PDB file of C-alpha atoms in Angstrom:
ATOM      1  CA  UNK A   1     -14.048  -3.069   9.299  1.00  0.00           C
ATOM      2  CA  UNK A   2     -17.493  -3.002   7.723  1.00  0.00           C
ATOM      3  CA  UNK A   3     -18.245  -5.484   4.998  1.00  0.00           C
ATOM      4  CA  UNK A   4     -15.297  -7.839   5.485  1.00  0.00           C
ATOM      5  CA  UNK A   5     -15.894 -11.384   4.355  1.00  0.00           C
ATOM      6  CA  UNK A   6     -17.050 -12.111   0.788  1.00  0.00           C
ATOM      7  CA  UNK A   7     -14.530 -11.277  -1.923  1.00  0.00           C
ATOM      8  CA  UNK A   8     -14.705  -7.945  -3.739  1.00  0.00           C
ATOM      9  CA  UNK A   9     -12.168  -9.190  -6.309  1.00  0.00           C
ATOM     10  CA  UNK A  10     -11.441 -12.804  -7.155  1.00  0.00           C
ATOM     11  CA  UNK A  11      -8.793 -13.832  -9.710  1.00  0.00           C
ATOM     12  CA  UNK A  12      -8.218 -17.427 -10.720  1.00  0.00           C
ATOM     13  CA  UNK A  13      -5.173 -18.478 -12.758  1.00  0.00           C
ATOM     14  CA  UNK A  14      -5.118 -15.045 -14.415  1.00  0.00           C
ATOM     15  CA  UNK A  15      -2.796 -14.724 -17.405  1.00  0.00           C
ATOM     16  CA  UNK A  16      -2.167 -11.681 -19.589  1.00  0.00           C
ATOM     17  CA  UNK A  17       0.208 -11.877 -22.550  1.00  0.00           C
ATOM     18  CA  UNK A  18       1.113  -8.925 -24.756  1.00  0.00           C
ATOM     19  CA  UNK A  19       2.788  -9.076 -28.161  1.00  0.00           C
ATOM     20  CA  UNK A  20       6.386  -7.870 -27.990  1.00  0.00           C
ATOM     21  CA  UNK A  21       9.086  -6.995 -30.511  1.00  0.00           C
ATOM     22  CA  UNK A  22      10.946 -10.231 -29.847  1.00  0.00           C
ATOM     23  CA  UNK A  23       7.964 -12.399 -28.901  1.00  0.00           C
ATOM     24  CA  UNK A  24       5.089 -12.612 -26.416  1.00  0.00           C
ATOM     25  CA  UNK A  25       5.474 -10.783 -23.097  1.00  0.00           C
ATOM     26  CA  UNK A  26       3.809 -12.351 -20.059  1.00  0.00           C
ATOM     27  CA  UNK A  27       2.552  -9.500 -17.882  1.00  0.00           C
ATOM     28  CA  UNK A  28       0.601 -11.772 -15.518  1.00  0.00           C
ATOM     29  CA  UNK A  29       1.417 -15.431 -14.955  1.00  0.00           C
ATOM     30  CA  UNK A  30      -1.314 -17.428 -13.270  1.00  0.00           C
ATOM     31  CA  UNK A  31      -2.348 -14.933 -10.584  1.00  0.00           C
ATOM     32  CA  UNK A  32      -4.694 -16.276  -7.892  1.00  0.00           C
ATOM     33  CA  UNK A  33      -5.941 -13.452  -5.687  1.00  0.00           C
ATOM     34  CA  UNK A  34      -8.824 -12.846  -3.299  1.00  0.00           C
ATOM     35  CA  UNK A  35      -9.526  -9.331  -1.981  1.00  0.00           C
ATOM     36  CA  UNK A  36     -12.139  -9.317   0.815  1.00  0.00           C
ATOM     37  CA  UNK A  37     -14.828  -6.674   0.868  1.00  0.00           C
ATOM     38  CA  UNK A  38     -13.894  -3.861   3.204  1.00  0.00           C
ATOM     39  CA  UNK A  39     -10.158  -4.458   2.866  1.00  0.00           C
ATOM     40  CA  UNK A  40      -7.519  -1.860   2.170  1.00  0.00           C
ATOM     41  CA  UNK A  41      -5.410  -4.179   0.049  1.00  0.00           C
ATOM     42  CA  UNK A  42      -1.916  -2.888  -0.722  1.00  0.00           C
ATOM     43  CA  UNK A  43      -0.254  -4.328  -3.827  1.00  0.00           C
ATOM     44  CA  UNK A  44       3.533  -4.095  -3.775  1.00  0.00           C
ATOM     45  CA  UNK A  45       6.172  -4.886  -6.351  1.00  0.00           C
ATOM     46  CA  UNK A  46       8.885  -3.386  -8.534  1.00  0.00           C
ATOM     47  CA  UNK A  47       8.277  -1.491 -11.761  1.00  0.00           C
ATOM     48  CA  UNK A  48       7.122  -3.875 -14.469  1.00  0.00           C
ATOM     49  CA  UNK A  49       5.790  -6.423 -11.977  1.00  0.00           C
ATOM     50  CA  UNK A  50       2.284  -6.355 -13.494  1.00  0.00           C
ATOM     51  CA  UNK A  51       0.491  -4.183 -10.919  1.00  0.00           C
ATOM     52  CA  UNK A  52      -1.048  -1.791 -13.461  1.00  0.00           C
ATOM     53  CA  UNK A  53      -1.983  -4.661 -15.769  1.00  0.00           C
ATOM     54  CA  UNK A  54      -3.842  -6.353 -12.908  1.00  0.00           C
ATOM     55  CA  UNK A  55      -5.723  -3.133 -12.159  1.00  0.00           C
ATOM     56  CA  UNK A  56      -6.609  -2.734 -15.821  1.00  0.00           C
ATOM     57  CA  UNK A  57      -7.976  -6.278 -15.825  1.00  0.00           C
ATOM     58  CA  UNK A  58     -10.195  -5.393 -12.873  1.00  0.00           C
ATOM     59  CA  UNK A  59     -11.620  -2.393 -14.750  1.00  0.00           C
ATOM     60  CA  UNK A  60     -12.113  -4.449 -17.914  1.00  0.00           C
ATOM     61  CA  UNK A  61      -9.689  -2.289 -19.948  1.00  0.00           C
ATOM     62  CA  UNK A  62      -7.471  -5.351 -20.418  1.00  0.00           C
ATOM     63  CA  UNK A  63      -8.924  -8.759 -21.232  1.00  0.00           C
ATOM     64  CA  UNK A  64      -7.166 -11.760 -19.670  1.00  0.00           C
ATOM     65  CA  UNK A  65      -5.454 -14.149 -22.050  1.00  0.00           C
ATOM     66  CA  UNK A  66      -6.535 -16.997 -19.781  1.00  0.00           C
ATOM     67  CA  UNK A  67      -8.134 -17.478 -16.383  1.00  0.00           C
ATOM     68  CA  UNK A  68     -11.047 -15.660 -14.793  1.00  0.00           C
ATOM     69  CA  UNK A  69     -11.718 -12.538 -12.776  1.00  0.00           C
ATOM     70  CA  UNK A  70     -14.816 -11.608 -10.784  1.00  0.00           C
ATOM     71  CA  UNK A  71     -15.310  -8.058  -9.513  1.00  0.00           C
ATOM     72  CA  UNK A  72     -18.159  -7.165  -7.146  1.00  0.00           C
ATOM     73  CA  UNK A  73     -19.982 -10.280  -8.270  1.00  0.00           C
ATOM     74  CA  UNK A  74     -19.543  -9.587 -12.002  1.00  0.00           C
ATOM     75  CA  UNK A  75     -17.341 -11.539 -14.387  1.00  0.00           C
ATOM     76  CA  UNK A  76     -18.082  -9.291 -17.397  1.00  0.00           C
ATOM     77  CA  UNK A  77     -15.275  -6.705 -17.621  1.00  0.00           C
ATOM     78  CA  UNK A  78     -17.260  -4.413 -19.940  1.00  0.00           C
ATOM     79  CA  UNK A  79     -20.467  -4.288 -17.940  1.00  0.00           C
ATOM     80  CA  UNK A  80     -21.403  -0.621 -17.459  1.00  0.00           C
ATOM     81  CA  UNK A  81     -23.134  -1.248 -14.135  1.00  0.00           C
ATOM     82  CA  UNK A  82     -19.911  -2.689 -12.743  1.00  0.00           C
ATOM     83  CA  UNK A  83     -17.747   0.148 -14.025  1.00  0.00           C
ATOM     84  CA  UNK A  84     -20.043   2.658 -12.337  1.00  0.00           C
ATOM     85  CA  UNK A  85     -19.239   0.981  -9.011  1.00  0.00           C
ATOM     86  CA  UNK A  86     -15.482   1.539  -9.377  1.00  0.00           C
ATOM     87  CA  UNK A  87     -13.397   4.596  -8.496  1.00  0.00           C
ATOM     88  CA  UNK A  88     -10.233   4.537 -10.571  1.00  0.00           C
ATOM     89  CA  UNK A  89      -6.917   6.369 -10.539  1.00  0.00           C
ATOM     90  CA  UNK A  90      -4.432   4.456 -12.673  1.00  0.00           C
ATOM     91  CA  UNK A  91      -1.132   5.920 -13.878  1.00  0.00           C
ATOM     92  CA  UNK A  92      -1.105   9.681 -14.510  1.00  0.00           C
ATOM     93  CA  UNK A  93      -4.276  11.055 -16.125  1.00  0.00           C
ATOM     94  CA  UNK A  94      -4.413  14.566 -17.490  1.00  0.00           C
ATOM     95  CA  UNK A  95      -6.785  17.383 -16.565  1.00  0.00           C
ATOM     96  CA  UNK A  96      -8.881  19.773 -18.602  1.00  0.00           C
ATOM     97  CA  UNK A  97      -6.599  22.729 -18.148  1.00  0.00           C
ATOM     98  CA  UNK A  98      -9.099  25.554 -18.766  1.00  0.00           C
ATOM     99  CA  UNK A  99     -11.735  24.289 -16.335  1.00  0.00           C
ATOM    100  CA  UNK A 100     -11.738  25.168 -12.660  1.00  0.00           C
ATOM    101  CA  UNK A 101     -11.500  22.268 -10.244  1.00  0.00           C
ATOM    102  CA  UNK A 102     -15.208  22.636  -9.489  1.00  0.00           C
ATOM    103  CA  UNK A 103     -16.093  22.555 -13.200  1.00  0.00           C
ATOM    104  CA  UNK A 104     -13.813  19.541 -13.720  1.00  0.00           C
ATOM    105  CA  UNK A 105     -15.454  17.597 -10.885  1.00  0.00           C
ATOM    106  CA  UNK A 106     -18.949  18.690 -11.955  1.00  0.00           C
ATOM    107  CA  UNK A 107     -18.273  17.358 -15.450  1.00  0.00           C
ATOM    108  CA  UNK A 108     -17.416  13.904 -14.092  1.00  0.00           C
ATOM    109  CA  UNK A 109     -20.250  13.996 -11.553  1.00  0.00           C
ATOM    110  CA  UNK A 110     -22.661  14.455 -14.480  1.00  0.00           C
ATOM    111  CA  UNK A 111     -21.782  10.946 -15.697  1.00  0.00           C
ATOM    112  CA  UNK A 112     -23.347   9.475 -12.567  1.00  0.00           C
ATOM    113  CA  UNK A 113     -26.423  11.682 -12.223  1.00  0.00           C
ATOM    114  CA  UNK A 114     -25.554  12.615  -8.639  1.00  0.00           C
ATOM    115  CA  UNK A 115     -28.417  14.477  -6.991  1.00  0.00           C
ATOM    116  CA  UNK A 116     -26.057  15.954  -4.404  1.00  0.00           C
ATOM    117  CA  UNK A 117     -23.120  16.636  -6.724  1.00  0.00           C
ATOM    118  CA  UNK A 118     -22.555  20.179  -5.440  1.00  0.00           C
ATOM    119  CA  UNK A 119     -22.465  19.134  -1.791  1.00  0.00           C
ATOM    120  CA  UNK A 120     -20.272  16.157  -2.619  1.00  0.00           C
ATOM    121  CA  UNK A 121     -17.764  18.347  -4.483  1.00  0.00           C
ATOM    122  CA  UNK A 122     -17.700  20.900  -1.663  1.00  0.00           C
ATOM    123  CA  UNK A 123     -17.186  18.191   0.947  1.00  0.00           C
ATOM    124  CA  UNK A 124     -14.308  16.402  -0.763  1.00  0.00           C
ATOM    125  CA  UNK A 125     -12.785  19.738  -1.758  1.00  0.00           C
ATOM    126  CA  UNK A 126     -12.661  20.735   1.920  1.00  0.00           C
ATOM    127  CA  UNK A 127     -11.318  17.347   3.003  1.00  0.00           C
ATOM    128  CA  UNK A 128      -8.442  17.489   0.515  1.00  0.00           C
ATOM    129  CA  UNK A 129      -7.866  21.238   0.581  1.00  0.00           C
ATOM    130  CA  UNK A 130      -8.458  21.621  -3.168  1.00  0.00           C
ATOM    131  CA  UNK A 131      -8.933  25.194  -4.466  1.00  0.00           C
ATOM    132  CA  UNK A 132     -12.212  24.613  -6.297  1.00  0.00           C
ATOM    133  CA  UNK A 133     -12.674  28.081  -7.769  1.00  0.00           C
ATOM    134  CA  UNK A 134     -10.620  30.960  -9.113  1.00  0.00           C
ATOM    135  CA  UNK A 135      -7.824  29.009 -10.773  1.00  0.00           C
ATOM    136  CA  UNK A 136      -7.944  26.741 -13.849  1.00  0.00           C
ATOM    137  CA  UNK A 137      -6.794  23.140 -13.459  1.00  0.00           C
ATOM    138  CA  UNK A 138      -3.860  23.819 -15.744  1.00  0.00           C
ATOM    139  CA  UNK A 139      -2.474  26.255 -13.157  1.00  0.00           C
ATOM    140  CA  UNK A 140      -2.786  23.919 -10.170  1.00  0.00           C
ATOM    141  CA  UNK A 141       0.302  22.460  -8.514  1.00  0.00           C
ATOM    142  CA  UNK A 142       1.104  18.779  -9.108  1.00  0.00           C
ATOM    143  CA  UNK A 143      -0.061  18.006  -5.587  1.00  0.00           C
ATOM    144  CA  UNK A 144      -3.434  19.678  -6.080  1.00  0.00           C
ATOM    145  CA  UNK A 145      -3.866  17.947  -9.428  1.00  0.00           C
ATOM    146  CA  UNK A 146      -3.230  14.621  -7.702  1.00  0.00           C
ATOM    147  CA  UNK A 147      -5.823  15.428  -5.050  1.00  0.00           C
ATOM    148  CA  UNK A 148      -8.233  16.451  -7.796  1.00  0.00           C
ATOM    149  CA  UNK A 149      -7.857  13.034  -9.464  1.00  0.00           C
ATOM    150  CA  UNK A 150      -8.422  11.294  -6.131  1.00  0.00           C
ATOM    151  CA  UNK A 151     -11.511  13.421  -5.491  1.00  0.00           C
ATOM    152  CA  UNK A 152     -12.829  12.596  -8.957  1.00  0.00           C
ATOM    153  CA  UNK A 153     -12.503   8.858  -8.217  1.00  0.00           C
ATOM    154  CA  UNK A 154     -14.530   9.262  -4.999  1.00  0.00           C
ATOM    155  CA  UNK A 155     -17.363  11.491  -6.235  1.00  0.00           C
ATOM    156  CA  UNK A 156     -19.909   8.744  -6.913  1.00  0.00           C
ATOM    157  CA  UNK A 157     -19.242   6.818  -3.674  1.00  0.00           C
ATOM    158  CA  UNK A 158     -17.713   3.760  -5.389  1.00  0.00           C
ATOM    159  CA  UNK A 159     -17.752   0.308  -3.832  1.00  0.00           C
ATOM    160  CA  UNK A 160     -14.233  -0.462  -5.033  1.00  0.00           C
ATOM    161  CA  UNK A 161     -11.346   1.991  -5.354  1.00  0.00           C
ATOM    162  CA  UNK A 162      -8.378   1.229  -7.596  1.00  0.00           C
ATOM    163  CA  UNK A 163      -5.570   3.662  -6.810  1.00  0.00           C
ATOM    164  CA  UNK A 164      -2.139   3.513  -8.426  1.00  0.00           C
ATOM    165  CA  UNK A 165       0.462   5.472  -6.373  1.00  0.00           C
ATOM    166  CA  UNK A 166      -2.205   7.725  -4.804  1.00  0.00           C
ATOM    167  CA  UNK A 167       0.216   9.799  -2.708  1.00  0.00           C
ATOM    168  CA  UNK A 168       2.560  10.745  -5.557  1.00  0.00           C
ATOM    169  CA  UNK A 169       3.322  14.508  -5.587  1.00  0.00           C
ATOM    170  CA  UNK A 170       1.699  15.011  -2.161  1.00  0.00           C
ATOM    171  CA  UNK A 171       3.510  16.606   0.766  1.00  0.00           C
ATOM    172  CA  UNK A 172       3.549  14.655   4.068  1.00  0.00           C
ATOM    173  CA  UNK A 173       0.553  16.500   5.516  1.00  0.00           C
ATOM    174  CA  UNK A 174      -1.507  15.888   2.382  1.00  0.00           C
ATOM    175  CA  UNK A 175      -0.498  12.226   2.359  1.00  0.00           C
ATOM    176  CA  UNK A 176      -1.804  11.809   5.898  1.00  0.00           C
ATOM    177  CA  UNK A 177      -5.019  13.652   5.043  1.00  0.00           C
ATOM    178  CA  UNK A 178      -5.701  11.512   1.968  1.00  0.00           C
ATOM    179  CA  UNK A 179      -4.941   8.201   3.668  1.00  0.00           C
ATOM    180  CA  UNK A 180      -6.936   9.235   6.742  1.00  0.00           C
ATOM    181  CA  UNK A 181      -9.920  10.066   4.548  1.00  0.00           C
ATOM    182  CA  UNK A 182      -9.524   6.762   2.692  1.00  0.00           C
ATOM    183  CA  UNK A 183      -9.693   4.791   5.934  1.00  0.00           C
ATOM    184  CA  UNK A 184     -12.791   6.668   7.070  1.00  0.00           C
ATOM    185  CA  UNK A 185     -14.472   6.274   3.694  1.00  0.00           C
ATOM    186  CA  UNK A 186     -13.910   2.507   3.593  1.00  0.00           C
ATOM    187  CA  UNK A 187     -15.219   2.102   7.136  1.00  0.00           C
ATOM    188  CA  UNK A 188     -18.307   4.290   6.618  1.00  0.00           C
ATOM    189  CA  UNK A 189     -19.230   3.034   3.137  1.00  0.00           C
ATOM    190  CA  UNK A 190     -18.229  -0.610   3.595  1.00  0.00           C
ATOM    191  CA  UNK A 191     -16.129  -0.120   0.463  1.00  0.00           C
ATOM    192  CA  UNK A 192     -12.893  -1.795  -0.625  1.00  0.00           C
ATOM    193  CA  UNK A 193      -9.617  -0.372  -1.936  1.00  0.00           C
ATOM    194  CA  UNK A 194      -6.776  -1.836  -3.962  1.00  0.00           C
ATOM    195  CA  UNK A 195      -3.755   0.453  -3.733  1.00  0.00           C
ATOM    196  CA  UNK A 196      -0.616  -0.166  -5.785  1.00  0.00           C
ATOM    197  CA  UNK A 197       2.425   1.636  -4.446  1.00  0.00           C
ATOM    198  CA  UNK A 198       6.134   1.577  -3.660  1.00  0.00           C
ATOM    199  CA  UNK A 199       5.710   3.348  -0.308  1.00  0.00           C
ATOM    200  CA  UNK A 200       6.217   0.469   2.124  1.00  0.00           C
ATOM    201  CA  UNK A 201       6.494   2.334   5.418  1.00  0.00           C
ATOM    202  CA  UNK A 202       3.551   4.605   4.671  1.00  0.00           C
ATOM    203  CA  UNK A 203       1.180   1.804   3.703  1.00  0.00           C
ATOM    204  CA  UNK A 204       2.250  -0.555   6.484  1.00  0.00           C
ATOM    205  CA  UNK A 205       0.420   1.728   8.907  1.00  0.00           C
ATOM    206  CA  UNK A 206      -2.912   1.706   7.038  1.00  0.00           C
ATOM    207  CA  UNK A 207      -3.145  -1.495   4.980  1.00  0.00           C
ATOM    208  CA  UNK A 208      -5.264  -4.415   6.206  1.00  0.00           C
ATOM    209  CA  UNK A 209      -4.031  -6.857   3.549  1.00  0.00           C
ATOM    210  CA  UNK A 210      -0.878  -7.003   1.424  1.00  0.00           C
ATOM    211  CA  UNK A 211       0.141  -8.723  -1.793  1.00  0.00           C
ATOM    212  CA  UNK A 212       3.556  -9.000  -3.445  1.00  0.00           C
ATOM    213  CA  UNK A 213       3.753  -9.135  -7.228  1.00  0.00           C
ATOM    214  CA  UNK A 214       6.988  -9.740  -9.146  1.00  0.00           C
ATOM    215  CA  UNK A 215       7.575 -10.710 -12.776  1.00  0.00           C
ATOM    216  CA  UNK A 216       3.837 -11.229 -13.225  1.00  0.00           C
ATOM    217  CA  UNK A 217       3.533 -13.731 -10.376  1.00  0.00           C
ATOM    218  CA  UNK A 218       1.858 -13.200  -7.018  1.00  0.00           C
ATOM    219  CA  UNK A 219       4.509 -14.268  -4.515  1.00  0.00           C
ATOM    220  CA  UNK A 220       2.377 -13.907  -1.371  1.00  0.00           C
ATOM    221  CA  UNK A 221      -0.870 -12.308  -0.211  1.00  0.00           C
ATOM    222  CA  UNK A 222      -2.819 -12.140   3.015  1.00  0.00           C
ATOM    223  CA  UNK A 223      -3.786 -10.202   6.097  1.00  0.00           C
ATOM    224  CA  UNK A 224      -1.242  -7.921   7.734  1.00  0.00           C
ATOM    225  CA  UNK A 225      -0.515 -10.208  10.711  1.00  0.00           C
ATOM    226  CA  UNK A 226      -0.019 -13.248   8.499  1.00  0.00           C
ATOM    227  CA  UNK A 227       2.222 -11.416   6.056  1.00  0.00           C
ATOM    228  CA  UNK A 228       4.422  -9.886   8.742  1.00  0.00           C
ATOM    229  CA  UNK A 229       4.502 -13.180  10.604  1.00  0.00           C
ATOM    230  CA  UNK A 230       5.694 -14.914   7.441  1.00  0.00           C
ATOM    231  CA  UNK A 231       8.440 -12.347   6.821  1.00  0.00           C
ATOM    232  CA  UNK A 232      10.750 -14.798   8.583  1.00  0.00           C
ATOM    233  CA  UNK A 233      14.456 -14.307   8.848  1.00  0.00           C
ATOM    234  CA  UNK A 234      16.458 -13.839  12.031  1.00  0.00           C
ATOM    235  CA  UNK A 235      14.760 -12.406  15.112  1.00  0.00           C
ATOM    236  CA  UNK A 236      15.943  -8.968  16.219  1.00  0.00           C
ATOM    237  CA  UNK A 237      15.978  -7.171  19.533  1.00  0.00           C
ATOM    238  CA  UNK A 238      17.275  -3.838  20.786  1.00  0.00           C
ATOM    239  CA  UNK A 239      19.179  -3.842  24.081  1.00  0.00           C
ATOM    240  CA  UNK A 240      19.628  -0.597  26.000  1.00  0.00           C
ATOM    241  CA  UNK A 241      22.359  -0.078  28.589  1.00  0.00           C
ATOM    242  CA  UNK A 242      23.073   2.432  31.339  1.00  0.00           C
ATOM    243  CA  UNK A 243      26.605   2.792  29.944  1.00  0.00           C
ATOM    244  CA  UNK A 244      28.043   2.098  26.477  1.00  0.00           C
ATOM    245  CA  UNK A 245      28.819  -1.561  25.782  1.00  0.00           C
ATOM    246  CA  UNK A 246      32.456  -2.285  25.014  1.00  0.00           C
ATOM    247  CA  UNK A 247      33.788  -3.938  21.870  1.00  0.00           C
ATOM    248  CA  UNK A 248      34.666  -7.034  23.897  1.00  0.00           C
ATOM    249  CA  UNK A 249      31.073  -7.319  25.095  1.00  0.00           C
ATOM    250  CA  UNK A 250      29.774  -7.053  21.532  1.00  0.00           C
ATOM    251  CA  UNK A 251      32.190  -9.787  20.443  1.00  0.00           C
ATOM    252  CA  UNK A 252      31.039 -11.978  23.339  1.00  0.00           C
ATOM    253  CA  UNK A 253      27.374 -11.571  22.337  1.00  0.00           C
ATOM    254  CA  UNK A 254      28.160 -12.449  18.740  1.00  0.00           C
ATOM    255  CA  UNK A 255      30.034 -15.607  19.719  1.00  0.00           C
ATOM    256  CA  UNK A 256      27.815 -16.794  22.558  1.00  0.00           C
ATOM    257  CA  UNK A 257      24.559 -16.447  20.654  1.00  0.00           C
ATOM    258  CA  UNK A 258      25.683 -16.763  17.003  1.00  0.00           C
ATOM    259  CA  UNK A 259      24.321 -13.257  16.569  1.00  0.00           C
ATOM    260  CA  UNK A 260      24.963 -10.177  14.509  1.00  0.00           C
ATOM    261  CA  UNK A 261      25.425  -7.252  16.882  1.00  0.00           C
ATOM    262  CA  UNK A 262      25.481  -3.631  15.716  1.00  0.00           C
ATOM    263  CA  UNK A 263      25.426  -0.223  17.430  1.00  0.00           C
ATOM    264  CA  UNK A 264      22.228   1.773  16.970  1.00  0.00           C
ATOM    265  CA  UNK A 265      22.974   4.921  14.932  1.00  0.00           C
ATOM    266  CA  UNK A 266      22.644   7.995  17.107  1.00  0.00           C
ATOM    267  CA  UNK A 267      22.311   6.002  20.339  1.00  0.00           C
ATOM    268  CA  UNK A 268      25.584   5.098  22.057  1.00  0.00           C
ATOM    269  CA  UNK A 269      23.719   3.207  24.777  1.00  0.00           C
ATOM    270  CA  UNK A 270      21.923   0.686  22.539  1.00  0.00           C
ATOM    271  CA  UNK A 271      22.783  -2.398  20.504  1.00  0.00           C
ATOM    272  CA  UNK A 272      20.720  -4.245  17.920  1.00  0.00           C
ATOM    273  CA  UNK A 273      21.056  -8.021  18.193  1.00  0.00           C
ATOM    274  CA  UNK A 274      19.932 -10.324  15.390  1.00  0.00           C
ATOM    275  CA  UNK A 275      19.970 -14.123  15.451  1.00  0.00           C
ATOM    276  CA  UNK A 276      17.919 -17.126  14.393  1.00  0.00           C
ATOM    277  CA  UNK A 277      15.328 -18.007  17.046  1.00  0.00           C
ATOM    278  CA  UNK A 278      16.346 -15.071  19.224  1.00  0.00           C
ATOM    279  CA  UNK A 279      12.859 -14.444  20.609  1.00  0.00           C
ATOM    280  CA  UNK A 280      12.731 -17.962  22.080  1.00  0.00           C
ATOM    281  CA  UNK A 281      16.193 -17.483  23.576  1.00  0.00           C
ATOM    282  CA  UNK A 282      15.632 -13.996  24.990  1.00  0.00           C
ATOM    283  CA  UNK A 283      15.333 -15.102  28.660  1.00  0.00           C
ATOM    284  CA  UNK A 284      18.640 -16.982  28.373  1.00  0.00           C
ATOM    285  CA  UNK A 285      20.341 -14.051  26.619  1.00  0.00           C
ATOM    286  CA  UNK A 286      19.136 -11.477  29.152  1.00  0.00           C
ATOM    287  CA  UNK A 287      20.214 -13.616  32.072  1.00  0.00           C
ATOM    288  CA  UNK A 288      23.644 -14.076  30.501  1.00  0.00           C
ATOM    289  CA  UNK A 289      23.991 -10.323  29.909  1.00  0.00           C
ATOM    290  CA  UNK A 290      23.154  -9.560  33.548  1.00  0.00           C
ATOM    291  CA  UNK A 291      25.488 -12.303  34.840  1.00  0.00           C
ATOM    292  CA  UNK A 292      28.292 -10.791  32.749  1.00  0.00           C
ATOM    293  CA  UNK A 293      27.796  -7.585  34.706  1.00  0.00           C
ATOM    294  CA  UNK A 294      26.562  -5.425  31.828  1.00  0.00           C
ATOM    295  CA  UNK A 295      24.270  -2.559  32.944  1.00  0.00           C
ATOM    296  CA  UNK A 296      21.169  -3.688  31.057  1.00  0.00           C
ATOM    297  CA  UNK A 297      18.432  -1.040  31.105  1.00  0.00           C
ATOM    298  CA  UNK A 298      15.928  -2.260  28.510  1.00  0.00           C
ATOM    299  CA  UNK A 299      15.196  -5.019  26.000  1.00  0.00           C
ATOM    300  CA  UNK A 300      12.708  -4.657  23.159  1.00  0.00           C
ATOM    301  CA  UNK A 301      11.938  -7.172  20.402  1.00  0.00           C
ATOM    302  CA  UNK A 302      12.004  -5.656  16.895  1.00  0.00           C
ATOM    303  CA  UNK A 303       9.134  -7.206  15.009  1.00  0.00           C
ATOM    304  CA  UNK A 304       9.307  -7.868  11.242  1.00  0.00           C
ATOM    305  CA  UNK A 305       8.290  -4.934   9.060  1.00  0.00           C
ATOM    306  CA  UNK A 306       6.679  -4.689   5.662  1.00  0.00           C
ATOM    307  CA  UNK A 307      10.155  -4.016   4.259  1.00  0.00           C
ATOM    308  CA  UNK A 308      11.271  -7.365   5.694  1.00  0.00           C
ATOM    309  CA  UNK A 309       8.317  -9.079   4.015  1.00  0.00           C
ATOM    310  CA  UNK A 310       9.089  -7.319   0.729  1.00  0.00           C
ATOM    311  CA  UNK A 311      12.700  -8.450   0.903  1.00  0.00           C
ATOM    312  CA  UNK A 312      11.639 -12.036   1.461  1.00  0.00           C
ATOM    313  CA  UNK A 313       8.925 -12.287  -1.183  1.00  0.00           C
ATOM    314  CA  UNK A 314      10.264  -9.910  -3.838  1.00  0.00           C
ATOM    315  CA  UNK A 315      13.842  -8.859  -3.073  1.00  0.00           C
ATOM    316  CA  UNK A 316      15.544  -5.682  -1.880  1.00  0.00           C
ATOM    317  CA  UNK A 317      13.226  -2.658  -2.033  1.00  0.00           C
TER     318      UNK A 317
END
């Protein structure tokens, strides 16, 4: 992807503490994070983990209690030139209900002095399927309002996008359209995105880097291959048979290979086998299955998923 290499965001020992009713609340606890330029970095964690606080630190809306943060080469969170390089959708902003979508986007485009504002608005409106004219923003569906906010964050061709739950309120087709456009935009512009979300399966397909935040601490972060490789846990494989395996055969597999064996829902001819070090022992297992006379038809390793990584670094999703 274009522009990978030097960090777009660099956090060092970042702490944020808020005053609370019963004492200080630590929202971030010594976060060290590097987001490469050109990355689609997906930040995962439960509610209250500190994801929004971290994004607010990047924009300069929240000042760290301790530590440092550098964004696009700037360490001054209030610098106007840096803010103009960001495209931000954090939490759930409102809209100006009496304006049309075109008027709403034109208003924000005026902040940046875009010479091609009209063409830019038309282009993103087509990409996202936003009804630009004829209906005030206050009458738009939640999905179209969400797309309007995303379009607003992209108008000025930012170098760094900060999106908090960008696919909320979107139907599956719109989710694919938005994420497809995001990937193209990052590649064409050499831009970077930090996306905070709970949608593990959806983001596993598009993210280049992942980070796991819980109780204000960054538990793990890195490229997709490294994160999935570190998910750990027992290896899993799916065995397919020409005829259903019997209960006695399942019990034999469990005993012989210290494995957990389970039928695959909706597939009477398949079993999922899970055991420590199973991938290394697959040749031995397959030979033993054939020698037992079972009608083996297929064998497919089941690689760790983002959900597996989440479970390891954070807990059950």
